[in-house]
PDB file of C-alpha atoms in Angstrom:
ATOM      1  CA  MET Z 160       0.000   0.000   0.000  1.00 89.00           C
ATOM      2  CA  VAL Z 161       1.205   3.505  -0.812  1.00 92.00           C
ATOM      3  CA  ALA Z 162      -0.440   6.104   1.397  1.00 91.00           C
ATOM      4  CA  GLY Z 163      -0.030   9.715   2.416  1.00 91.00           C
ATOM      5  CA  GLY Z 164      -1.709  13.075   2.376  1.00 88.00           C
ATOM      6  CA  PRO Z 165      -2.647  15.081  -0.694  1.00 86.00           C
ATOM      7  CA  GLN Z 166       0.044  15.726  -3.273  1.00 86.00           C
ATOM      8  CA  THR Z 167       2.651  13.497  -1.645  1.00 90.00           C
ATOM      9  CA  GLY Z 168       3.387  11.544  -4.833  1.00 91.00           C
ATOM     10  CA  LYS Z 169       1.348   8.367  -4.412  1.00 91.00           C
ATOM     11  CA  THR Z 170       0.239   8.177  -8.049  1.00 89.00           C
ATOM     12  CA  THR Z 171       3.716   9.083  -9.287  1.00 91.00           C
ATOM     13  CA  PHE Z 172       5.264   6.422  -6.999  1.00 92.00           C
ATOM     14  CA  VAL Z 173       2.984   3.698  -8.409  1.00 91.00           C
ATOM     15  CA  GLU Z 174       3.523   4.876 -12.007  1.00 90.00           C
ATOM     16  CA  ALA Z 175       7.319   4.886 -11.608  1.00 91.00           C
ATOM     17  CA  VAL Z 176       7.590   1.196 -10.837  1.00 89.00           C
ATOM     18  CA  SER Z 177       4.508  -0.487 -12.323  1.00 87.00           C
ATOM     19  CA  GLU Z 178       5.307  -2.817 -15.210  1.00 84.00           C
ATOM     20  CA  ALA Z 179       1.849  -2.543 -16.667  1.00 71.00           C
ATOM     21  CA  PRO Z 180       0.324   0.855 -17.232  1.00 65.00           C
ATOM     22  CA  PRO Z 181      -1.019   1.699 -13.804  1.00 54.00           C
ATOM     23  CA  ASP Z 182      -4.743   2.064 -13.387  1.00 51.00           C
ATOM     24  CA  VAL Z 183      -5.282   5.548 -12.035  1.00 52.00           C
ATOM     25  CA  GLY Z 184      -8.559   7.342 -11.665  1.00 53.00           C
ATOM     26  CA  GLU Z 185      -7.866  11.055 -11.858  1.00 47.00           C
ATOM     27  CA  THR Z 186      -9.941  14.106 -12.652  1.00 47.00           C
ATOM     28  CA  ILE Z 187      -9.128  17.756 -13.183  1.00 44.00           C
ATOM     29  CA  LEU Z 188      -9.179  19.880 -10.048  1.00 41.00           C
ATOM     30  CA  THR Z 189     -11.569  22.781 -10.030  1.00 48.00           C
ATOM     31  CA  ASN Z 190     -10.056  24.466  -6.951  1.00 48.00           C
ATOM     32  CA  VAL Z 191      -6.287  23.995  -6.906  1.00 46.00           C
ATOM     33  CA  GLY Z 192      -6.003  26.491  -4.043  1.00 47.00           C
ATOM     34  CA  ASP Z 193      -7.157  23.795  -1.618  1.00 49.00           C
ATOM     35  CA  PHE Z 194      -3.622  22.410  -1.678  1.00 47.00           C
ATOM     36  CA  GLY Z 195      -1.876  25.642  -0.780  1.00 51.00           C
ATOM     37  CA  PRO Z 196      -0.311  28.512  -2.644  1.00 45.00           C
ATOM     38  CA  ASP Z 197       2.574  26.433  -4.015  1.00 50.00           C
ATOM     39  CA  SER Z 198       0.296  23.841  -5.572  1.00 49.00           C
ATOM     40  CA  VAL Z 199       1.006  22.904  -9.157  1.00 51.00           C
ATOM     41  CA  LYS Z 200      -1.269  19.883  -9.127  1.00 49.00           C
ATOM     42  CA  SER Z 201      -4.001  20.022 -11.754  1.00 49.00           C
ATOM     43  CA  THR Z 202      -5.587  16.603 -11.119  1.00 51.00           C
ATOM     44  CA  ILE Z 203      -6.644  14.556  -8.123  1.00 49.00           C
ATOM     45  CA  THR Z 204      -7.046  10.804  -7.738  1.00 48.00           C
ATOM     46  CA  LEU Z 205     -10.714   9.851  -7.463  1.00 54.00           C
ATOM     47  CA  ALA Z 206     -10.289   6.312  -6.221  1.00 59.00           C
ATOM     48  CA  LEU Z 207      -7.125   4.286  -5.831  1.00 71.00           C
ATOM     49  CA  ASP Z 208      -4.095   3.777  -8.011  1.00 77.00           C
ATOM     50  CA  PHE Z 209      -3.173   0.226  -8.931  1.00 73.00           C
ATOM     51  CA  GLY Z 210       0.148  -1.034 -10.239  1.00 77.00           C
ATOM     52  CA  LEU Z 211       1.919  -4.360 -10.684  1.00 72.00           C
ATOM     53  CA  VAL Z 212       5.516  -5.462 -10.288  1.00 78.00           C
ATOM     54  CA  SER Z 213       5.787  -9.073 -11.465  1.00 74.00           C
ATOM     55  CA  SER Z 214       8.461 -11.626 -10.788  1.00 62.00           C
ATOM     56  CA  VAL Z 215       9.767 -10.164  -7.557  1.00 58.00           C
ATOM     57  CA  GLY Z 216      11.876 -13.146  -6.659  1.00 58.00           C
ATOM     58  CA  SER Z 217      11.005 -16.384  -8.417  1.00 58.00           C
ATOM     59  CA  ASP Z 218       7.272 -16.587  -7.800  1.00 68.00           C
ATOM     60  CA  LEU Z 219       6.070 -13.348  -6.251  1.00 70.00           C
ATOM     61  CA  ASP Z 220       3.990 -10.618  -7.829  1.00 76.00           C
ATOM     62  CA  LEU Z 221       3.712  -7.309  -6.015  1.00 77.00           C
ATOM     63  CA  TYR Z 222       0.453  -5.404  -6.272  1.00 80.00           C
ATOM     64  CA  LEU Z 223       0.655  -1.720  -5.403  1.00 82.00           C
ATOM     65  CA  PHE Z 224      -2.327   0.249  -4.205  1.00 79.00           C
ATOM     66  CA  GLY Z 225      -2.014   4.014  -4.019  1.00 80.00           C
ATOM     67  CA  MET Z 226      -4.631   4.852  -1.415  1.00 79.00           C
ATOM     68  CA  PRO Z 227      -6.753   7.985  -1.440  1.00 73.00           C
ATOM     69  CA  TRP Z 228      -6.254  10.178   1.605  1.00 67.00           C
ATOM     70  CA  GLN Z 229      -9.776  11.524   1.991  1.00 66.00           C
ATOM     71  CA  PRO Z 230     -11.765  10.090   4.938  1.00 66.00           C
ATOM     72  CA  ARG Z 231     -14.696   9.307   2.644  1.00 65.00           C
ATOM     73  CA  PHE Z 232     -12.586   6.484   1.188  1.00 66.00           C
ATOM     74  CA  SER Z 233     -12.021   4.711   4.514  1.00 68.00           C
ATOM     75  CA  PHE Z 234     -14.162   1.798   3.288  1.00 67.00           C
ATOM     76  CA  ILE Z 235     -11.464   1.065   0.673  1.00 69.00           C
ATOM     77  CA  TRP Z 236      -8.839   0.968   3.418  1.00 66.00           C
ATOM     78  CA  ASP Z 237     -10.968  -1.387   5.508  1.00 71.00           C
ATOM     79  CA  GLY Z 238     -11.452  -3.706   2.546  1.00 70.00           C
ATOM     80  CA  LEU Z 239      -7.773  -3.898   1.569  1.00 71.00           C
ATOM     81  CA  ILE Z 240      -5.880  -3.774   4.857  1.00 76.00           C
ATOM     82  CA  PRO Z 241      -6.479  -7.426   5.816  1.00 77.00           C
ATOM     83  CA  ASP Z 242      -4.565  -8.492   2.680  1.00 81.00           C
ATOM     84  CA  VAL Z 243      -1.842  -5.825   2.734  1.00 87.00           C
ATOM     85  CA  ILE Z 244       1.628  -6.813   3.964  1.00 89.00           C
ATOM     86  CA  GLY Z 245       2.783  -3.261   4.649  1.00 93.00           C
ATOM     87  CA  ALA Z 246       2.610   0.375   3.637  1.00 94.00           C
ATOM     88  CA  VAL Z 247       4.830   3.163   2.431  1.00 96.00           C
ATOM     89  CA  VAL Z 248       3.643   6.476   3.870  1.00 96.00           C
ATOM     90  CA  LEU Z 249       4.836   9.212   1.536  1.00 96.00           C
ATOM     91  CA  VAL Z 250       5.347  12.600   3.152  1.00 95.00           C
ATOM     92  CA  ASP Z 251       6.100  16.085   1.932  1.00 92.00           C
ATOM     93  CA  THR Z 252       8.196  17.954   4.510  1.00 91.00           C
ATOM     94  CA  ARG Z 253       6.307  21.135   3.654  1.00 88.00           C
ATOM     95  CA  ARG Z 254       3.115  19.523   4.982  1.00 89.00           C
ATOM     96  CA  LEU Z 255       4.073  16.894   7.563  1.00 92.00           C
ATOM     97  CA  ALA Z 256       0.770  17.307   9.399  1.00 93.00           C
ATOM     98  CA  ASP Z 257      -0.989  15.664   6.434  1.00 92.00           C
ATOM     99  CA  ALA Z 258       0.620  12.349   7.440  1.00 93.00           C
ATOM    100  CA  PHE Z 259      -0.801  12.160  10.968  1.00 93.00           C
ATOM    101  CA  ALA Z 260      -4.199  10.673  10.047  1.00 89.00           C
ATOM    102  CA  VAL Z 261      -2.632   8.066   7.750  1.00 90.00           C
ATOM    103  CA  ILE Z 262      -0.049   7.008  10.335  1.00 93.00           C
ATOM    104  CA  ASP Z 263      -2.715   6.821  13.047  1.00 91.00           C
ATOM    105  CA  LEU Z 264      -4.893   4.656  10.818  1.00 86.00           C
ATOM    106  CA  LEU Z 265      -2.043   2.238  10.044  1.00 89.00           C
ATOM    107  CA  GLU Z 266      -0.942   2.025  13.672  1.00 92.00           C
ATOM    108  CA  HIS Z 267      -4.529   1.483  14.844  1.00 88.00           C
ATOM    109  CA  ARG Z 268      -4.820  -1.420  12.404  1.00 86.00           C
ATOM    110  CA  HIS Z 269      -1.363  -2.769  13.375  1.00 90.00           C
ATOM    111  CA  LEU Z 270      -0.119  -2.622   9.782  1.00 91.00           C
ATOM    112  CA  PRO Z 271       3.668  -2.343   9.451  1.00 95.00           C
ATOM    113  CA  TYR Z 272       4.781   0.736   7.542  1.00 96.00           C
ATOM    114  CA  ILE Z 273       7.781   2.797   6.608  1.00 98.00           C
ATOM    115  CA  VAL Z 274       7.917   6.511   5.877  1.00 97.00           C
ATOM    116  CA  GLY Z 275       9.214   7.768   2.544  1.00 96.00           C
ATOM    117  CA  ILE Z 276      10.218  11.419   2.500  1.00 96.00           C
ATOM    118  CA  ASN Z 277       9.481  12.354  -1.089  1.00 93.00           C
ATOM    119  CA  THR Z 278      12.207  14.685  -2.345  1.00 90.00           C
ATOM    120  CA  PHE Z 279      10.140  17.372  -4.007  1.00 78.00           C
ATOM    121  CA  ASP Z 280      11.791  20.234  -5.813  1.00 76.00           C
ATOM    122  CA  GLY Z 281      11.970  23.189  -3.455  1.00 68.00           C
ATOM    123  CA  ALA Z 282      11.228  21.207  -0.294  1.00 69.00           C
ATOM    124  CA  PHE Z 283      13.603  21.763   2.597  1.00 70.00           C
ATOM    125  CA  ALA Z 284      15.668  18.665   3.432  1.00 80.00           C
ATOM    126  CA  TYR Z 285      15.183  18.045   7.142  1.00 88.00           C
ATOM    127  CA  ASP Z 286      17.238  15.483   9.038  1.00 91.00           C
ATOM    128  CA  ILE Z 287      15.452  12.153   9.273  1.00 93.00           C
ATOM    129  CA  SER Z 288      15.626  12.364  13.074  1.00 94.00           C
ATOM    130  CA  ASP Z 289      13.757  15.695  12.930  1.00 94.00           C
ATOM    131  CA  VAL Z 290      11.040  14.174  10.722  1.00 95.00           C
ATOM    132  CA  ARG Z 291      10.783  11.177  13.079  1.00 96.00           C
ATOM    133  CA  HIS Z 292      10.359  13.529  16.044  1.00 96.00           C
ATOM    134  CA  ALA Z 293       7.821  15.745  14.243  1.00 95.00           C
ATOM    135  CA  LEU Z 294       5.708  12.723  13.271  1.00 96.00           C
ATOM    136  CA  SER Z 295       6.170  10.995  16.675  1.00 95.00           C
ATOM    137  CA  ILE Z 296       7.299   7.790  14.970  1.00 94.00           C
ATOM    138  CA  ASP Z 297       8.933   4.980  16.900  1.00 94.00           C
ATOM    139  CA  ALA Z 298      12.617   4.294  16.201  1.00 95.00           C
ATOM    140  CA  SER Z 299      11.707   0.846  14.848  1.00 95.00           C
ATOM    141  CA  VAL Z 300       9.908   2.387  11.847  1.00 97.00           C
ATOM    142  CA  PRO Z 301      12.302   2.985   8.943  1.00 97.00           C
ATOM    143  CA  ILE Z 302      12.326   6.429   7.356  1.00 97.00           C
ATOM    144  CA  VAL Z 303      13.932   6.819   3.939  1.00 96.00           C
ATOM    145  CA  ARG Z 304      14.312   9.566   1.379  1.00 95.00           C
ATOM    146  CA  CYS Z 305      12.853   8.695  -1.988  1.00 95.00           C
ATOM    147  CA  ASP Z 306      12.038  10.286  -5.298  1.00 94.00           C
ATOM    148  CA  ALA Z 307       8.638   9.065  -6.453  1.00 94.00           C
ATOM    149  CA  ARG Z 308       9.584   9.981 -10.037  1.00 93.00           C
ATOM    150  CA  ASP Z 309      12.613   7.670 -10.100  1.00 94.00           C
ATOM    151  CA  ARG Z 310      12.107   3.923 -10.623  1.00 93.00           C
ATOM    152  CA  THR Z 311      15.330   2.952  -8.828  1.00 94.00           C
ATOM    153  CA  SER Z 312      14.452   5.096  -5.824  1.00 94.00           C
ATOM    154  CA  VAL Z 313      10.939   3.629  -5.657  1.00 93.00           C
ATOM    155  CA  GLU Z 314      12.318   0.093  -5.951  1.00 92.00           C
ATOM    156  CA  GLN Z 315      14.752   0.740  -3.075  1.00 94.00           C
ATOM    157  CA  THR Z 316      11.922   2.120  -0.964  1.00 95.00           C
ATOM    158  CA  LEU Z 317       9.902  -1.039  -1.618  1.00 92.00           C
ATOM    159  CA  VAL Z 318      12.928  -3.179  -0.699  1.00 92.00           C
ATOM    160  CA  THR Z 319      13.136  -1.283   2.604  1.00 95.00           C
ATOM    161  CA  LEU Z 320       9.433  -1.963   3.198  1.00 94.00           C
ATOM    162  CA  TYR Z 321       9.891  -5.658   2.412  1.00 91.00           C
ATOM    163  CA  GLU Z 322      12.864  -5.916   4.769  1.00 93.00           C
ATOM    164  CA  HIS Z 323      10.868  -4.164   7.487  1.00 96.00           C
ATOM    165  CA  VAL Z 324       7.792  -6.392   7.190  1.00 93.00           C
ATOM    166  CA  SER Z 325      10.012  -9.503   7.023  1.00 90.00           C
ATOM    167  CA  GLN Z 326      11.358  -8.788  10.497  1.00 85.00           C
ATOM    168  CA  PRO Z 327       9.382  -9.927  13.525  1.00 79.00           C
ATOM    169  CA  GLN Z 328       7.165  -7.027  14.557  1.00 67.00           C
ATOM    170  CA  PRO Z 329       7.195  -5.980  18.217  1.00 63.00           C
ATOM    171  CA  SER Z 330       4.132  -6.973  20.185  1.00 55.00           C
ATOM    172  CA  LEU Z 331       1.864  -4.169  21.123  1.00 49.00           C
ATOM    173  CA  VAL Z 332       1.091  -3.947  24.812  1.00 44.00           C
ATOM    174  CA  HIS Z 333      -2.012  -2.270  26.169  1.00 43.00           C
ATOM    175  CA  ALA Z 334      -2.694  -2.060  29.889  1.00 45.00           C
ATOM    176  CA  GLY Z 335      -0.209  -4.857  30.542  1.00 45.00           C
ATOM    177  CA  GLU Z 336      -1.748  -7.298  28.072  1.00 45.00           C
ATOM    178  CA  ALA Z 337      -0.468  -8.269  24.651  1.00 44.00           C
ATOM    179  CA  ILE Z 338      -2.804  -7.358  21.840  1.00 41.00           C
TER     180      ILE Z 338
END
């Protein structure tokens, strides 16, 4: 799963690595100002993005779902999360607050994730430790820099996700009991 707030590069991420033309449902924005004064985005994803990376290893196909960030699409999240092995949360350092709801949703559903700091043109490059602190992310969650436009960068981000989900995940403890 590829998740994140608006304009974080989810569609671009899926398009960069998908072997088949990705299935994206976009429409033209009528009010670009909703994304801030620096917005250059002219379209918005209406549903989810879908891409495929085949033959990862000898017998593994990787299906990528770029998830919409709007709360009205939570039913899509609920339908896919049981079958998802992990998520890449793309963030834009100019709008870190947009990641909070996505991270909360993934943590609430106990889905392993990593954070990909998408290296947008003009975005300030913060230290990873500063981003971790700002997002209140545990040290066990990998944070990487990536360029959603670059296939090699996207592939490396997915390798980091795979390595993370392949490791035993720490048990969550609530009121002294394992969940």
